[in-house]
Amino acid sequence: MSDSRAKVIDVRLTDNQGSRLDAEYSAEPDGDHLAIILESQGGVPRRNRHYREALLLLLHRLQDLGALIEVALVDSRVTQRNNIPESERTILAGPVPLVGVPDLGALRRRLTTRQTTIAQRPGVRGGNSTKRVRIRLTVPGYSPADAGRLAADLAGMRPESKEAGQDEKAEAELLDALRSAVEIVAAEKANVTETEYERAASTVKVRRAETMLVGLYRQTLADKGEHRLRSAVGHTDLYLSEDGTIVEAKRGADHRYVREALGQLLDYAVNVTVPVTSLAALLPARPSDPDLGLLHTYGIDCIYWDGGLTFRTEPAPAEARAVMQRLWVVVLER
C-alpha cells in the first residue's frame, strides 16, 4: 500500500458494533474519480457472506463523507470478458449525492435488484443479485491518488466515545462564548437545557448551545416569519417562511458538524411540503475553506457567528443552488 494510487485489496469492513464483516472490497483510481469495488458473494465455501450488509454500510459511510455516486455498474468477470459496455451494465445512473438520499436501505435494494438481469444467460430465470460491482465516486477531500486512504477510512468509523467527547467540548466552548456575548431572550426558553425531536428510527438531542445560537440569530432578523417546521423526518431548527429558507444549527464548525448539517438540510429539503428556495447551515464560527466549499457544492449557504450580534453569510453560488433544487425533485421521483 506504499503506492497510494495502487489498487487496495482484501479490505474488510468493521461494523459500528466492532464486528468484522465477511465482505471484501477495494478502492482504486478510476479516471478523474475514485471507485469502490465490492466483490461478489458465492462459491464453496461461501465467500463474502455479508455482501448486502457491507453494501449498505459502505453507502452510509460514503454518505457521511458527502460522496456523490457518478455511476454504479456490474463489473463481473463475465461483463469484462464479453466487453459489455457500461450502458448495458449500469445499475444506477448518476450523479446521485448520497447526502440527499433519505432511505439508503431502499437504494441498496435497488442496486442489488437491478443486477439480476445483467450478463444473464438466455433462458435463465431469477438471477444473481450479489455480483461484483463498481461504484464510481466523487468524494470531497479525496483525489484519485487517495484510494488507499478512502478504503481505510471506510473500513471502520471513529469510536462513538470520541465523537461524544468532541460534542461535549464543542458544547461547553459555545455556551461559554454565548453567555459572555449576550443574554438570550426569554422567548428562546433559555431555562431549557435540552430538547428532542424525532428522526427516523432515533431520537436526536438538540443541546442548549444550538438552541441559544438559533435564539441569538433570530434577534438579528427582521420579521421573516421565522419558526420551526415539522417535516416527515423531524423538526427543522428554523424556517424563514418569507424567503423559504431552512436553517440547521450546529454546535461546532469542524468537518463533522458541517457534514451533519449538510445531510440534515438535504434530508429536510425532500421531506417538507412547503416551498423551499434555499438551505443554510448556522455555525458558531467560519468553517474551513474545504468545508465551506463542500456546503457550496451542494447549494447550501453558510451563516456563521462573528461575535456579539454579528452573523455573516457566505451564500452558495446561484448555479449550484439551482442544480440542487432540480436534484431534490429527482430524489423525490426516485
JSON list of C-alpha atoms in Angstrom, two decimals, residues 11-228:
[
{"chain": "A", "resi": 11, "resn": "VAL", "atom": "CA", "xyz": [-10.07, -4.73, 2.75]},
{"chain": "A", "resi": 12, "resn": "ARG", "atom": "CA", "xyz": [-12.87, -5.80, 5.08]},
{"chain": "A", "resi": 13, "resn": "LEU", "atom": "CA", "xyz": [-15.37, -3.69, 6.94]},
{"chain": "A", "resi": 14, "resn": "THR", "atom": "CA", "xyz": [-15.85, -3.42, 10.66]},
{"chain": "A", "resi": 15, "resn": "ASP", "atom": "CA", "xyz": [-19.42, -2.51, 11.53]},
{"chain": "A", "resi": 16, "resn": "ASN", "atom": "CA", "xyz": [-20.44, 0.10, 14.09]},
{"chain": "A", "resi": 17, "resn": "GLN", "atom": "CA", "xyz": [-20.54, -2.54, 16.85]},
{"chain": "A", "resi": 18, "resn": "GLY", "atom": "CA", "xyz": [-16.93, -3.56, 16.16]},
{"chain": "A", "resi": 19, "resn": "SER", "atom": "CA", "xyz": [-17.72, -6.83, 14.35]},
{"chain": "A", "resi": 20, "resn": "ARG", "atom": "CA", "xyz": [-15.78, -7.67, 11.21]},
{"chain": "A", "resi": 21, "resn": "LEU", "atom": "CA", "xyz": [-17.93, -8.41, 8.17]},
{"chain": "A", "resi": 22, "resn": "ASP", "atom": "CA", "xyz": [-17.19, -11.20, 5.72]},
{"chain": "A", "resi": 23, "resn": "ALA", "atom": "CA", "xyz": [-17.19, -8.98, 2.63]},
{"chain": "A", "resi": 24, "resn": "GLU", "atom": "CA", "xyz": [-14.16, -7.92, 0.64]},
{"chain": "A", "resi": 25, "resn": "TYR", "atom": "CA", "xyz": [-13.96, -4.60, -1.16]},
{"chain": "A", "resi": 26, "resn": "SER", "atom": "CA", "xyz": [-11.26, -2.46, -2.72]},
{"chain": "A", "resi": 27, "resn": "ALA", "atom": "CA", "xyz": [-10.70, 1.11, -3.83]},
{"chain": "A", "resi": 28, "resn": "GLU", "atom": "CA", "xyz": [-8.83, 2.37, -6.86]},
{"chain": "A", "resi": 29, "resn": "PRO", "atom": "CA", "xyz": [-8.44, 5.44, -9.07]},
{"chain": "A", "resi": 30, "resn": "ASP", "atom": "CA", "xyz": [-11.00, 5.48, -11.88]},
{"chain": "A", "resi": 31, "resn": "GLY", "atom": "CA", "xyz": [-10.08, 8.20, -14.35]},
{"chain": "A", "resi": 32, "resn": "ASP", "atom": "CA", "xyz": [-10.70, 11.53, -12.63]},
{"chain": "A", "resi": 33, "resn": "HIS", "atom": "CA", "xyz": [-12.73, 9.76, -9.96]},
{"chain": "A", "resi": 34, "resn": "LEU", "atom": "CA", "xyz": [-12.43, 7.07, -7.33]},
{"chain": "A", "resi": 35, "resn": "ALA", "atom": "CA", "xyz": [-14.10, 3.68, -7.40]},
{"chain": "A", "resi": 36, "resn": "ILE", "atom": "CA", "xyz": [-15.18, 1.25, -4.71]},
{"chain": "A", "resi": 37, "resn": "ILE", "atom": "CA", "xyz": [-15.35, -2.37, -5.90]},
{"chain": "A", "resi": 38, "resn": "LEU", "atom": "CA", "xyz": [-17.39, -4.80, -3.81]},
{"chain": "A", "resi": 39, "resn": "GLU", "atom": "CA", "xyz": [-16.55, -8.43, -4.58]},
{"chain": "A", "resi": 40, "resn": "SER", "atom": "CA", "xyz": [-19.31, -10.90, -5.35]},
{"chain": "A", "resi": 41, "resn": "GLN", "atom": "CA", "xyz": [-20.95, -13.32, -2.98]},
{"chain": "A", "resi": 42, "resn": "GLY", "atom": "CA", "xyz": [-20.89, -17.04, -3.68]},
{"chain": "A", "resi": 43, "resn": "GLY", "atom": "CA", "xyz": [-18.64, -20.05, -4.08]},
{"chain": "A", "resi": 44, "resn": "VAL", "atom": "CA", "xyz": [-17.99, -23.11, -1.92]},
{"chain": "A", "resi": 45, "resn": "PRO", "atom": "CA", "xyz": [-17.20, -22.47, 0.84]},
{"chain": "A", "resi": 46, "resn": "ARG", "atom": "CA", "xyz": [-19.37, -19.39, 0.59]},
{"chain": "A", "resi": 47, "resn": "ARG", "atom": "CA", "xyz": [-17.40, -16.16, 0.36]},
{"chain": "A", "resi": 48, "resn": "ASN", "atom": "CA", "xyz": [-18.46, -12.61, 1.19]},
{"chain": "A", "resi": 49, "resn": "ARG", "atom": "CA", "xyz": [-21.46, -13.79, 3.23]},
{"chain": "A", "resi": 50, "resn": "HIS", "atom": "CA", "xyz": [-22.22, -10.26, 4.38]},
{"chain": "A", "resi": 51, "resn": "TYR", "atom": "CA", "xyz": [-22.40, -8.74, 0.90]},
{"chain": "A", "resi": 52, "resn": "ARG", "atom": "CA", "xyz": [-25.70, -6.90, 1.41]},
{"chain": "A", "resi": 53, "resn": "GLU", "atom": "CA", "xyz": [-24.80, -5.67, 4.89]},
{"chain": "A", "resi": 54, "resn": "ALA", "atom": "CA", "xyz": [-21.45, -4.42, 3.60]},
{"chain": "A", "resi": 55, "resn": "LEU", "atom": "CA", "xyz": [-23.02, -2.59, 0.67]},
{"chain": "A", "resi": 56, "resn": "LEU", "atom": "CA", "xyz": [-25.44, -0.79, 2.97]},
{"chain": "A", "resi": 57, "resn": "LEU", "atom": "CA", "xyz": [-22.67, 0.08, 5.42]},
{"chain": "A", "resi": 58, "resn": "LEU", "atom": "CA", "xyz": [-20.50, 1.44, 2.62]},
{"chain": "A", "resi": 59, "resn": "LEU", "atom": "CA", "xyz": [-23.39, 3.63, 1.43]},
{"chain": "A", "resi": 60, "resn": "HIS", "atom": "CA", "xyz": [-23.86, 5.01, 4.95]},
{"chain": "A", "resi": 61, "resn": "ARG", "atom": "CA", "xyz": [-20.18, 5.78, 5.36]},
{"chain": "A", "resi": 62, "resn": "LEU", "atom": "CA", "xyz": [-19.92, 7.32, 1.92]},
{"chain": "A", "resi": 63, "resn": "GLN", "atom": "CA", "xyz": [-22.94, 9.46, 2.79]},
{"chain": "A", "resi": 64, "resn": "ASP", "atom": "CA", "xyz": [-21.12, 10.61, 5.92]},
{"chain": "A", "resi": 65, "resn": "LEU", "atom": "CA", "xyz": [-18.22, 11.70, 3.71]},
{"chain": "A", "resi": 66, "resn": "GLY", "atom": "CA", "xyz": [-20.53, 13.70, 1.42]},
{"chain": "A", "resi": 67, "resn": "ALA", "atom": "CA", "xyz": [-19.86, 11.38, -1.53]},
{"chain": "A", "resi": 68, "resn": "LEU", "atom": "CA", "xyz": [-21.57, 11.62, -4.89]},
{"chain": "A", "resi": 69, "resn": "ILE", "atom": "CA", "xyz": [-22.17, 8.49, -6.96]},
{"chain": "A", "resi": 70, "resn": "GLU", "atom": "CA", "xyz": [-21.29, 9.12, -10.59]},
{"chain": "A", "resi": 71, "resn": "VAL", "atom": "CA", "xyz": [-22.44, 5.68, -11.72]},
{"chain": "A", "resi": 72, "resn": "ALA", "atom": "CA", "xyz": [-22.75, 2.15, -10.32]},
{"chain": "A", "resi": 73, "resn": "LEU", "atom": "CA", "xyz": [-22.05, -0.84, -12.56]},
{"chain": "A", "resi": 74, "resn": "VAL", "atom": "CA", "xyz": [-21.91, -4.60, -12.54]},
{"chain": "A", "resi": 75, "resn": "ASP", "atom": "CA", "xyz": [-18.18, -5.31, -13.01]},
{"chain": "A", "resi": 76, "resn": "SER", "atom": "CA", "xyz": [-18.06, -9.11, -13.02]},
{"chain": "A", "resi": 77, "resn": "ARG", "atom": "CA", "xyz": [-15.61, -11.30, -14.92]},
{"chain": "A", "resi": 78, "resn": "VAL", "atom": "CA", "xyz": [-18.39, -12.13, -17.39]},
{"chain": "A", "resi": 79, "resn": "THR", "atom": "CA", "xyz": [-19.00, -8.46, -18.22]},
{"chain": "A", "resi": 80, "resn": "GLN", "atom": "CA", "xyz": [-15.26, -7.89, -18.58]},
{"chain": "A", "resi": 81, "resn": "ARG", "atom": "CA", "xyz": [-14.66, -10.99, -20.70]},
{"chain": "A", "resi": 82, "resn": "ASN", "atom": "CA", "xyz": [-17.53, -10.12, -23.06]},
{"chain": "A", "resi": 83, "resn": "ASN", "atom": "CA", "xyz": [-16.63, -6.43, -23.19]},
{"chain": "A", "resi": 84, "resn": "ILE", "atom": "CA", "xyz": [-20.18, -5.45, -22.26]},
{"chain": "A", "resi": 85, "resn": "PRO", "atom": "CA", "xyz": [-20.41, -1.64, -22.48]},
{"chain": "A", "resi": 86, "resn": "GLU", "atom": "CA", "xyz": [-21.14, 0.39, -19.39]},
{"chain": "A", "resi": 87, "resn": "SER", "atom": "CA", "xyz": [-24.52, 1.47, -20.74]},
{"chain": "A", "resi": 88, "resn": "GLU", "atom": "CA", "xyz": [-25.68, -2.17, -20.63]},
{"chain": "A", "resi": 89, "resn": "ARG", "atom": "CA", "xyz": [-24.44, -2.94, -17.11]},
{"chain": "A", "resi": 90, "resn": "THR", "atom": "CA", "xyz": [-25.41, 0.25, -15.28]},
{"chain": "A", "resi": 91, "resn": "ILE", "atom": "CA", "xyz": [-27.45, -0.31, -12.12]},
{"chain": "A", "resi": 92, "resn": "LEU", "atom": "CA", "xyz": [-27.54, 3.34, -11.02]},
{"chain": "A", "resi": 93, "resn": "ALA", "atom": "CA", "xyz": [-27.08, 6.38, -13.23]},
{"chain": "A", "resi": 94, "resn": "GLY", "atom": "CA", "xyz": [-25.76, 9.49, -11.53]},
{"chain": "A", "resi": 95, "resn": "PRO", "atom": "CA", "xyz": [-24.91, 11.91, -10.36]},
{"chain": "A", "resi": 96, "resn": "VAL", "atom": "CA", "xyz": [-26.56, 10.95, -7.07]},
{"chain": "A", "resi": 97, "resn": "PRO", "atom": "CA", "xyz": [-25.47, 12.94, -3.99]},
{"chain": "A", "resi": 98, "resn": "LEU", "atom": "CA", "xyz": [-25.80, 10.48, -1.13]},
{"chain": "A", "resi": 99, "resn": "VAL", "atom": "CA", "xyz": [-26.49, 13.19, 1.43]},
{"chain": "A", "resi": 100, "resn": "GLY", "atom": "CA", "xyz": [-29.75, 13.80, -0.41]},
{"chain": "A", "resi": 101, "resn": "VAL", "atom": "CA", "xyz": [-30.90, 10.17, -0.24]},
{"chain": "A", "resi": 102, "resn": "PRO", "atom": "CA", "xyz": [-33.28, 9.74, 2.72]},
{"chain": "A", "resi": 103, "resn": "ASP", "atom": "CA", "xyz": [-33.52, 5.92, 2.54]},
{"chain": "A", "resi": 104, "resn": "LEU", "atom": "CA", "xyz": [-30.21, 4.20, 1.91]},
{"chain": "A", "resi": 105, "resn": "GLY", "atom": "CA", "xyz": [-31.83, 0.82, 2.54]},
{"chain": "A", "resi": 106, "resn": "ALA", "atom": "CA", "xyz": [-34.05, 1.37, -0.50]},
{"chain": "A", "resi": 107, "resn": "LEU", "atom": "CA", "xyz": [-31.02, 2.44, -2.54]},
{"chain": "A", "resi": 108, "resn": "ARG", "atom": "CA", "xyz": [-29.16, -0.72, -1.52]},
{"chain": "A", "resi": 109, "resn": "ARG", "atom": "CA", "xyz": [-32.11, -2.86, -2.60]},
{"chain": "A", "resi": 110, "resn": "ARG", "atom": "CA", "xyz": [-32.26, -1.05, -5.93]},
{"chain": "A", "resi": 111, "resn": "LEU", "atom": "CA", "xyz": [-28.55, -1.70, -6.52]},
{"chain": "A", "resi": 112, "resn": "THR", "atom": "CA", "xyz": [-28.87, -5.43, -5.86]},
{"chain": "A", "resi": 113, "resn": "THR", "atom": "CA", "xyz": [-32.20, -5.98, -7.64]},
{"chain": "A", "resi": 114, "resn": "ARG", "atom": "CA", "xyz": [-31.01, -4.35, -10.85]},
{"chain": "A", "resi": 115, "resn": "GLN", "atom": "CA", "xyz": [-28.03, -6.73, -11.06]},
{"chain": "A", "resi": 116, "resn": "THR", "atom": "CA", "xyz": [-30.14, -9.82, -11.69]},
{"chain": "A", "resi": 117, "resn": "THR", "atom": "CA", "xyz": [-30.65, -9.45, -15.44]},
{"chain": "A", "resi": 118, "resn": "ILE", "atom": "CA", "xyz": [-27.21, -8.11, -16.36]},
{"chain": "A", "resi": 119, "resn": "ALA", "atom": "CA", "xyz": [-24.98, -10.60, -18.26]},
{"chain": "A", "resi": 120, "resn": "GLN", "atom": "CA", "xyz": [-27.56, -13.30, -17.60]},
{"chain": "A", "resi": 121, "resn": "ARG", "atom": "CA", "xyz": [-27.58, -16.32, -19.92]},
{"chain": "A", "resi": 122, "resn": "PRO", "atom": "CA", "xyz": [-30.64, -16.66, -22.16]},
{"chain": "A", "resi": 123, "resn": "GLY", "atom": "CA", "xyz": [-33.39, -18.78, -20.65]},
{"chain": "A", "resi": 124, "resn": "VAL", "atom": "CA", "xyz": [-32.10, -18.49, -17.09]},
{"chain": "A", "resi": 125, "resn": "ARG", "atom": "CA", "xyz": [-34.68, -17.38, -14.58]},
{"chain": "A", "resi": 126, "resn": "GLY", "atom": "CA", "xyz": [-34.11, -15.50, -11.37]},
{"chain": "A", "resi": 127, "resn": "GLY", "atom": "CA", "xyz": [-30.61, -14.10, -11.47]},
{"chain": "A", "resi": 128, "resn": "ASN", "atom": "CA", "xyz": [-27.77, -13.24, -9.14]},
{"chain": "A", "resi": 129, "resn": "SER", "atom": "CA", "xyz": [-28.24, -10.05, -7.12]},
{"chain": "A", "resi": 130, "resn": "THR", "atom": "CA", "xyz": [-24.83, -10.16, -5.39]},
{"chain": "A", "resi": 131, "resn": "LYS", "atom": "CA", "xyz": [-22.42, -9.71, -8.28]},
{"chain": "A", "resi": 132, "resn": "ARG", "atom": "CA", "xyz": [-19.14, -7.82, -8.28]},
{"chain": "A", "resi": 133, "resn": "VAL", "atom": "CA", "xyz": [-20.00, -4.13, -8.54]},
{"chain": "A", "resi": 134, "resn": "ARG", "atom": "CA", "xyz": [-18.07, -0.95, -9.19]},
{"chain": "A", "resi": 135, "resn": "ILE", "atom": "CA", "xyz": [-19.29, 2.33, -7.70]},
{"chain": "A", "resi": 136, "resn": "ARG", "atom": "CA", "xyz": [-17.60, 5.33, -9.29]},
{"chain": "A", "resi": 137, "resn": "LEU", "atom": "CA", "xyz": [-17.45, 8.28, -6.91]},
{"chain": "A", "resi": 138, "resn": "THR", "atom": "CA", "xyz": [-16.58, 11.85, -6.24]},
{"chain": "A", "resi": 139, "resn": "VAL", "atom": "CA", "xyz": [-15.67, 12.23, -2.57]},
{"chain": "A", "resi": 140, "resn": "PRO", "atom": "CA", "xyz": [-14.89, 15.70, -1.15]},
{"chain": "A", "resi": 141, "resn": "GLY", "atom": "CA", "xyz": [-11.37, 15.79, 0.24]},
{"chain": "A", "resi": 142, "resn": "TYR", "atom": "CA", "xyz": [-10.22, 12.70, -1.70]},
{"chain": "A", "resi": 143, "resn": "SER", "atom": "CA", "xyz": [-8.44, 12.74, -5.05]},
{"chain": "A", "resi": 144, "resn": "PRO", "atom": "CA", "xyz": [-7.85, 9.71, -7.30]},
{"chain": "A", "resi": 145, "resn": "ALA", "atom": "CA", "xyz": [-4.48, 9.38, -5.57]},
{"chain": "A", "resi": 146, "resn": "ASP", "atom": "CA", "xyz": [-6.23, 8.84, -2.23]},
{"chain": "A", "resi": 147, "resn": "ALA", "atom": "CA", "xyz": [-7.72, 5.41, -2.98]},
{"chain": "A", "resi": 148, "resn": "GLY", "atom": "CA", "xyz": [-5.83, 3.76, -0.12]},
{"chain": "A", "resi": 149, "resn": "ARG", "atom": "CA", "xyz": [-6.90, 6.41, 2.36]},
{"chain": "A", "resi": 150, "resn": "LEU", "atom": "CA", "xyz": [-10.54, 6.15, 1.29]},
{"chain": "A", "resi": 151, "resn": "ALA", "atom": "CA", "xyz": [-10.53, 2.37, 1.62]},
{"chain": "A", "resi": 152, "resn": "ALA", "atom": "CA", "xyz": [-9.00, 2.59, 5.08]},
{"chain": "A", "resi": 153, "resn": "ASP", "atom": "CA", "xyz": [-11.40, 5.33, 6.20]},
{"chain": "A", "resi": 154, "resn": "LEU", "atom": "CA", "xyz": [-14.40, 3.30, 5.05]},
{"chain": "A", "resi": 155, "resn": "ALA", "atom": "CA", "xyz": [-13.18, 0.18, 6.81]},
{"chain": "A", "resi": 156, "resn": "GLY", "atom": "CA", "xyz": [-14.08, 1.46, 10.27]},
{"chain": "A", "resi": 157, "resn": "MET", "atom": "CA", "xyz": [-15.51, 4.64, 11.74]},
{"chain": "A", "resi": 158, "resn": "ARG", "atom": "CA", "xyz": [-14.20, 6.57, 14.71]},
{"chain": "A", "resi": 159, "resn": "PRO", "atom": "CA", "xyz": [-15.31, 5.27, 18.12]},
{"chain": "A", "resi": 160, "resn": "GLU", "atom": "CA", "xyz": [-18.57, 6.83, 19.25]},
{"chain": "A", "resi": 161, "resn": "SER", "atom": "CA", "xyz": [-16.97, 7.84, 22.56]},
{"chain": "A", "resi": 162, "resn": "LYS", "atom": "CA", "xyz": [-14.52, 10.08, 20.72]},
{"chain": "A", "resi": 163, "resn": "GLU", "atom": "CA", "xyz": [-17.35, 11.87, 18.94]},
{"chain": "A", "resi": 164, "resn": "ALA", "atom": "CA", "xyz": [-19.25, 12.20, 22.21]},
{"chain": "A", "resi": 165, "resn": "GLY", "atom": "CA", "xyz": [-16.20, 13.84, 23.78]},
{"chain": "A", "resi": 166, "resn": "GLN", "atom": "CA", "xyz": [-15.94, 16.21, 20.84]},
{"chain": "A", "resi": 167, "resn": "ASP", "atom": "CA", "xyz": [-19.61, 17.11, 21.27]},
{"chain": "A", "resi": 168, "resn": "GLU", "atom": "CA", "xyz": [-19.18, 17.85, 24.97]},
{"chain": "A", "resi": 169, "resn": "LYS", "atom": "CA", "xyz": [-16.16, 20.07, 24.32]},
{"chain": "A", "resi": 170, "resn": "ALA", "atom": "CA", "xyz": [-17.88, 21.98, 21.50]},
{"chain": "A", "resi": 171, "resn": "GLU", "atom": "CA", "xyz": [-20.99, 22.36, 23.65]},
{"chain": "A", "resi": 172, "resn": "ALA", "atom": "CA", "xyz": [-19.07, 23.83, 26.58]},
{"chain": "A", "resi": 173, "resn": "GLU", "atom": "CA", "xyz": [-16.99, 26.20, 24.45]},
{"chain": "A", "resi": 174, "resn": "LEU", "atom": "CA", "xyz": [-20.00, 27.57, 22.58]},
{"chain": "A", "resi": 175, "resn": "LEU", "atom": "CA", "xyz": [-22.05, 28.02, 25.75]},
{"chain": "A", "resi": 176, "resn": "ASP", "atom": "CA", "xyz": [-19.22, 29.97, 27.38]},
{"chain": "A", "resi": 177, "resn": "ALA", "atom": "CA", "xyz": [-18.87, 32.20, 24.31]},
{"chain": "A", "resi": 178, "resn": "LEU", "atom": "CA", "xyz": [-22.61, 32.84, 24.02]},
{"chain": "A", "resi": 179, "resn": "ARG", "atom": "CA", "xyz": [-23.06, 33.60, 27.71]},
{"chain": "A", "resi": 180, "resn": "SER", "atom": "CA", "xyz": [-20.26, 36.13, 27.65]},
{"chain": "A", "resi": 181, "resn": "ALA", "atom": "CA", "xyz": [-21.58, 37.81, 24.50]},
{"chain": "A", "resi": 182, "resn": "VAL", "atom": "CA", "xyz": [-25.26, 38.43, 25.12]},
{"chain": "A", "resi": 183, "resn": "GLU", "atom": "CA", "xyz": [-28.20, 37.39, 27.26]},
{"chain": "A", "resi": 184, "resn": "ILE", "atom": "CA", "xyz": [-30.55, 35.19, 25.27]},
{"chain": "A", "resi": 185, "resn": "VAL", "atom": "CA", "xyz": [-34.14, 36.37, 25.10]},
{"chain": "A", "resi": 186, "resn": "ALA", "atom": "CA", "xyz": [-36.69, 34.56, 27.23]},
{"chain": "A", "resi": 187, "resn": "ALA", "atom": "CA", "xyz": [-38.67, 33.67, 24.13]},
{"chain": "A", "resi": 188, "resn": "GLU", "atom": "CA", "xyz": [-35.98, 31.14, 23.28]},
{"chain": "A", "resi": 189, "resn": "LYS", "atom": "CA", "xyz": [-36.69, 29.26, 26.53]},
{"chain": "A", "resi": 190, "resn": "ALA", "atom": "CA", "xyz": [-33.24, 29.80, 27.98]},
{"chain": "A", "resi": 191, "resn": "ASN", "atom": "CA", "xyz": [-34.25, 27.74, 31.02]},
{"chain": "A", "resi": 192, "resn": "VAL", "atom": "CA", "xyz": [-34.48, 24.63, 28.87]},
{"chain": "A", "resi": 193, "resn": "THR", "atom": "CA", "xyz": [-31.33, 22.52, 28.96]},
{"chain": "A", "resi": 194, "resn": "GLU", "atom": "CA", "xyz": [-32.16, 20.31, 26.03]},
{"chain": "A", "resi": 195, "resn": "THR", "atom": "CA", "xyz": [-34.98, 19.49, 23.64]},
{"chain": "A", "resi": 196, "resn": "GLU", "atom": "CA", "xyz": [-35.67, 16.47, 21.47]},
{"chain": "A", "resi": 197, "resn": "TYR", "atom": "CA", "xyz": [-37.18, 15.73, 18.09]},
{"chain": "A", "resi": 198, "resn": "GLU", "atom": "CA", "xyz": [-37.77, 12.50, 16.22]},
{"chain": "A", "resi": 199, "resn": "ARG", "atom": "CA", "xyz": [-35.77, 11.50, 13.15]},
{"chain": "A", "resi": 200, "resn": "ALA", "atom": "CA", "xyz": [-36.46, 8.15, 11.51]},
{"chain": "A", "resi": 201, "resn": "ALA", "atom": "CA", "xyz": [-35.51, 5.40, 13.97]},
{"chain": "A", "resi": 202, "resn": "SER", "atom": "CA", "xyz": [-33.68, 7.52, 16.54]},
{"chain": "A", "resi": 203, "resn": "THR", "atom": "CA", "xyz": [-34.15, 10.46, 18.85]},
{"chain": "A", "resi": 204, "resn": "VAL", "atom": "CA", "xyz": [-31.67, 13.27, 18.33]},
{"chain": "A", "resi": 205, "resn": "LYS", "atom": "CA", "xyz": [-30.97, 15.67, 21.17]},
{"chain": "A", "resi": 206, "resn": "VAL", "atom": "CA", "xyz": [-30.66, 19.32, 20.34]},
{"chain": "A", "resi": 207, "resn": "ARG", "atom": "CA", "xyz": [-28.50, 20.66, 23.11]},
{"chain": "A", "resi": 208, "resn": "ARG", "atom": "CA", "xyz": [-28.84, 24.06, 24.68]},
{"chain": "A", "resi": 209, "resn": "ALA", "atom": "CA", "xyz": [-25.88, 25.62, 22.82]},
{"chain": "A", "resi": 210, "resn": "GLU", "atom": "CA", "xyz": [-27.59, 25.15, 19.47]},
{"chain": "A", "resi": 211, "resn": "THR", "atom": "CA", "xyz": [-30.89, 26.48, 20.85]},
{"chain": "A", "resi": 212, "resn": "MET", "atom": "CA", "xyz": [-29.09, 29.56, 22.16]},
{"chain": "A", "resi": 213, "resn": "LEU", "atom": "CA", "xyz": [-27.26, 30.07, 18.86]},
{"chain": "A", "resi": 214, "resn": "VAL", "atom": "CA", "xyz": [-30.57, 29.99, 16.99]},
{"chain": "A", "resi": 215, "resn": "GLY", "atom": "CA", "xyz": [-32.07, 32.41, 19.50]},
{"chain": "A", "resi": 216, "resn": "LEU", "atom": "CA", "xyz": [-29.20, 34.84, 19.07]},
{"chain": "A", "resi": 217, "resn": "TYR", "atom": "CA", "xyz": [-29.50, 34.63, 15.28]},
{"chain": "A", "resi": 218, "resn": "ARG", "atom": "CA", "xyz": [-33.25, 35.28, 15.45]},
{"chain": "A", "resi": 219, "resn": "GLN", "atom": "CA", "xyz": [-32.58, 38.57, 17.25]},
{"chain": "A", "resi": 220, "resn": "THR", "atom": "CA", "xyz": [-30.78, 39.82, 14.14]},
{"chain": "A", "resi": 221, "resn": "LEU", "atom": "CA", "xyz": [-33.66, 39.06, 11.76]},
{"chain": "A", "resi": 222, "resn": "ALA", "atom": "CA", "xyz": [-36.37, 41.36, 10.60]},
{"chain": "A", "resi": 223, "resn": "ASP", "atom": "CA", "xyz": [-39.77, 39.70, 10.68]},
{"chain": "A", "resi": 224, "resn": "LYS", "atom": "CA", "xyz": [-39.30, 36.84, 8.21]},
{"chain": "A", "resi": 225, "resn": "GLY", "atom": "CA", "xyz": [-41.99, 34.60, 9.67]},
{"chain": "A", "resi": 226, "resn": "GLU", "atom": "CA", "xyz": [-39.35, 32.52, 11.39]},
{"chain": "A", "resi": 227, "resn": "HIS", "atom": "CA", "xyz": [-40.48, 29.37, 13.13]},
{"chain": "A", "resi": 228, "resn": "ARG", "atom": "CA", "xyz": [-39.61, 25.70, 13.39]}
]
